[in-house]
């Protein structure tokens, strides 16, 4: 396998999905690492993921991952049960999550530096997705001094309260910071998004990407003080699960193609997120094709 250019560090989950009509789909594949990795591969095939799995990880899901041409090299095994959720959808698009594992399992099944294969350590960008705060801090500390690599950070909003100073220090050690609107508001206490982007950039990151849900995204480049607003890609929204993770993967994959074109990267992220929200769970990401994503991106930007 050719060494990856982008590595997504996060979690994999087993999701028992209950659709609005009561139909149940047990044992579906989920997790932020999967969404981000599949999204990134729409624009950069040299993308892999690192996500520990439990001792009960189903062979059927491994088969699905291999069928998507993803390597299992980064899926180290832990001697506990895999992260397992029940996701029940209602007719209005809402969902109720039931988590069968607690924070201890979440932390144990979050990746560490030792889980990253040696061949992945030379990746040009490493994306650290939502996991326990201690796991994120350890990963940033272990990766920040490696030359010629960008560290991108997504957040886990559950750990913000009481950890604001630790989070600010960690954000300062990253090159690209990609919080949601809720996370930014919790950290800063306001919704002035341009001011928020500058405040985060002043901590250290050269690029800040605020994911604003139905309002699209705001991208800020610290060296030039440039602000870029991109709306969501037009299309139906069925399930917002994985939208932010997919955006991050698409954005960073496109950034690898052209480090100077932040608008193209933001649009690529929005295209990837549109695939994610078009159906329930990770199914649309497994079905998405690179050619279609590239064509959607081209026609959206050029208008033809």
Coordinates of C-alpha atoms in Angstrom, one line a residue, residues 42-244:
X42 CA -13.7 11.2 -2.7
X43 CA -11.0 13.7 -3.4
X44 CA -7.7 12.1 -2.2
X45 CA -7.5 8.3 -2.5
X46 CA -4.4 8.2 -0.4
X47 CA -6.4 8.5 2.9
X48 CA -6.5 6.0 5.7
X49 CA -7.9 5.9 9.2
X50 CA -6.7 4.9 12.7
X51 CA -9.4 3.7 15.0
X52 CA -9.1 0.9 17.6
X53 CA -11.9 -1.7 17.7
X54 CA -13.1 -4.1 20.3
X55 CA -12.7 -7.8 20.6
X56 CA -16.2 -8.4 19.3
X57 CA -15.7 -6.3 16.1
X58 CA -17.9 -8.0 13.5
X59 CA -16.3 -9.8 10.5
X60 CA -19.1 -8.5 8.3
X61 CA -18.0 -4.9 9.0
X62 CA -14.4 -5.7 8.3
X63 CA -15.5 -7.1 5.0
X64 CA -17.4 -3.9 4.3
X65 CA -14.4 -1.8 5.1
X66 CA -12.1 -3.9 2.9
X67 CA -14.7 -3.7 0.1
X68 CA -14.4 0.0 0.2
X69 CA -10.6 -0.4 -0.3
X70 CA -9.7 0.9 3.1
X71 CA -6.8 -0.7 5.0
X72 CA -7.3 -2.3 8.3
X73 CA -3.7 -1.6 9.3
X74 CA -4.8 1.2 11.6
X75 CA -7.6 -0.8 13.3
X76 CA -5.8 -2.2 16.3
X77 CA -7.8 -4.5 18.6
X78 CA -8.6 -3.8 22.3
X79 CA -9.6 -6.4 24.8
X80 CA -13.0 -4.8 25.5
X81 CA -16.3 -4.6 23.6
X82 CA -16.6 -2.3 20.7
X83 CA -18.4 1.1 20.9
X84 CA -22.0 0.2 20.3
X85 CA -25.0 2.6 19.9
X86 CA -28.7 2.5 19.3
X87 CA -29.9 5.3 17.0
X88 CA -33.6 5.8 16.7
X89 CA -34.9 8.3 14.1
X90 CA -38.3 10.0 14.2
X91 CA -40.4 11.3 11.3
X92 CA -39.2 14.9 11.8
X93 CA -35.5 14.0 11.3
X94 CA -34.6 13.9 15.0
X95 CA -32.8 11.1 16.6
X96 CA -32.3 9.6 20.0
X97 CA -28.9 8.0 20.8
X98 CA -28.5 5.3 23.4
X99 CA -24.9 4.6 24.2
X100 CA -24.1 1.2 25.5
X101 CA -20.5 2.1 26.5
X102 CA -19.3 4.7 28.9
X103 CA -16.5 7.3 28.9
X104 CA -13.9 4.6 30.0
X105 CA -14.6 2.5 26.9
X106 CA -14.7 5.7 24.8
X107 CA -11.2 6.6 26.0
X108 CA -9.8 3.0 25.7
X109 CA -11.1 2.8 22.1
X110 CA -9.6 6.2 21.2
X111 CA -6.3 6.0 19.3
X112 CA -2.9 6.6 20.8
X113 CA 0.4 7.4 19.1
X114 CA 1.4 3.8 19.4
X115 CA -1.7 2.8 17.3
X116 CA -0.5 4.8 14.3
X117 CA 1.3 2.6 11.8
X118 CA 4.9 3.7 11.0
X119 CA 3.9 4.1 7.4
X120 CA 1.2 6.6 8.4
X121 CA 3.5 8.9 10.4
X122 CA 4.8 10.7 7.2
X123 CA 1.3 11.8 6.2
X124 CA 1.1 15.4 5.1
X125 CA -2.1 16.0 7.2
X126 CA -3.3 14.3 10.3
X127 CA -6.9 14.9 11.3
X128 CA -7.7 14.3 15.0
X129 CA -11.4 13.8 15.4
X130 CA -13.7 13.9 18.4
X131 CA -12.7 11.6 21.2
X132 CA -11.9 12.0 24.9
X133 CA -10.0 15.2 25.7
X134 CA -7.0 13.4 27.2
X135 CA -6.7 11.3 24.1
X136 CA -6.7 14.3 21.9
X137 CA -4.2 16.2 24.0
X138 CA -1.8 13.2 23.9
X139 CA -2.1 12.9 20.2
X140 CA -1.5 16.6 19.6
X141 CA 1.6 16.5 21.9
X142 CA 3.0 13.4 20.2
X143 CA 2.5 14.7 16.7
X144 CA 3.1 18.5 16.8
X145 CA 6.9 18.4 16.5
X146 CA 7.1 16.3 13.5
X147 CA 8.2 18.4 10.5
X148 CA 6.3 19.0 7.3
X149 CA 3.0 17.9 8.7
X150 CA -0.2 19.8 9.4
X151 CA -2.4 18.8 12.4
X152 CA -6.1 19.4 12.0
X153 CA -8.3 19.2 15.1
X154 CA -12.0 18.6 15.4
X155 CA -13.6 18.8 18.9
X156 CA -15.7 16.7 21.3
X157 CA -18.1 19.2 22.8
X158 CA -18.8 17.0 25.9
X159 CA -15.4 17.9 27.4
X160 CA -15.5 21.7 27.0
X161 CA -17.0 22.8 30.3
X162 CA -14.2 23.1 32.9
X163 CA -11.5 22.4 30.4
X164 CA -11.4 25.7 28.6
X165 CA -7.7 26.5 29.3
X166 CA -6.5 23.0 28.4
X167 CA -8.4 23.2 25.2
X168 CA -6.9 26.6 24.3
X169 CA -3.4 25.3 24.8
X170 CA -4.2 22.2 22.6
X171 CA -5.7 24.4 19.9
X172 CA -2.6 26.5 19.9
X173 CA -0.5 23.5 19.0
X174 CA -2.6 22.8 15.9
X175 CA -2.4 24.1 12.4
X176 CA -6.1 23.8 11.4
X177 CA -8.9 24.1 13.9
X178 CA -12.4 22.9 12.8
X179 CA -15.1 23.4 15.5
X180 CA -18.8 23.4 15.2
X181 CA -20.9 26.5 16.0
X182 CA -22.0 25.0 19.3
X183 CA -18.4 24.3 20.3
X184 CA -17.2 27.7 19.3
X185 CA -20.1 29.3 21.3
X186 CA -19.3 27.2 24.3
X187 CA -15.7 28.1 24.3
X188 CA -16.1 31.9 23.6
X189 CA -19.5 32.7 24.8
X190 CA -20.8 34.5 21.7
X191 CA -21.9 34.0 18.1
X192 CA -19.9 36.7 16.3
X193 CA -18.4 34.2 13.9
X194 CA -15.7 36.4 12.4
X195 CA -14.6 37.5 15.8
X196 CA -14.6 33.9 16.9
X197 CA -12.5 32.8 13.9
X198 CA -9.9 35.5 14.7
X199 CA -9.9 34.6 18.4
X200 CA -9.1 30.9 17.6
X201 CA -6.5 31.9 15.1
X202 CA -4.8 34.1 17.6
X203 CA -4.2 31.0 19.7
X204 CA -2.0 29.6 16.9
X205 CA -3.8 27.8 14.1
X206 CA -3.1 29.3 10.6
X207 CA -6.6 28.1 9.4
X208 CA -9.8 28.1 11.3
X209 CA -13.0 26.5 9.9
X210 CA -16.2 27.2 11.7
X211 CA -18.9 24.6 10.8
X212 CA -22.2 26.5 11.0
X213 CA -24.7 23.8 10.1
X214 CA -27.5 25.1 7.9
X215 CA -25.6 28.4 7.6
X216 CA -22.6 26.7 5.9
X217 CA -19.0 27.3 6.9
X218 CA -16.7 30.2 7.6
X219 CA -13.0 29.8 6.8
X220 CA -10.4 32.2 8.2
X221 CA -6.8 32.3 7.1
X222 CA -4.7 34.0 9.8
X223 CA -1.7 35.2 7.7
X224 CA -3.9 37.2 5.3
X225 CA -6.9 37.7 7.7
X226 CA -9.1 36.5 4.8
X227 CA -12.6 35.3 5.5
X228 CA -14.5 32.9 3.2
X229 CA -18.2 32.1 3.6
X230 CA -19.5 29.0 1.8
X231 CA -23.2 27.8 2.0
X232 CA -24.2 24.2 2.2
X233 CA -24.2 22.2 -1.0
X234 CA -27.9 22.2 -2.2
X235 CA -29.7 18.9 -1.7
X236 CA -32.1 17.1 0.6
X237 CA -31.2 16.5 4.3
X238 CA -32.3 13.1 5.7
X239 CA -29.8 12.5 8.5
X240 CA -27.1 15.0 9.8
X241 CA -25.1 12.2 11.4
X242 CA -21.5 12.4 10.2
X243 CA -22.0 15.7 8.3
X244 CA -19.3 17.5 10.3

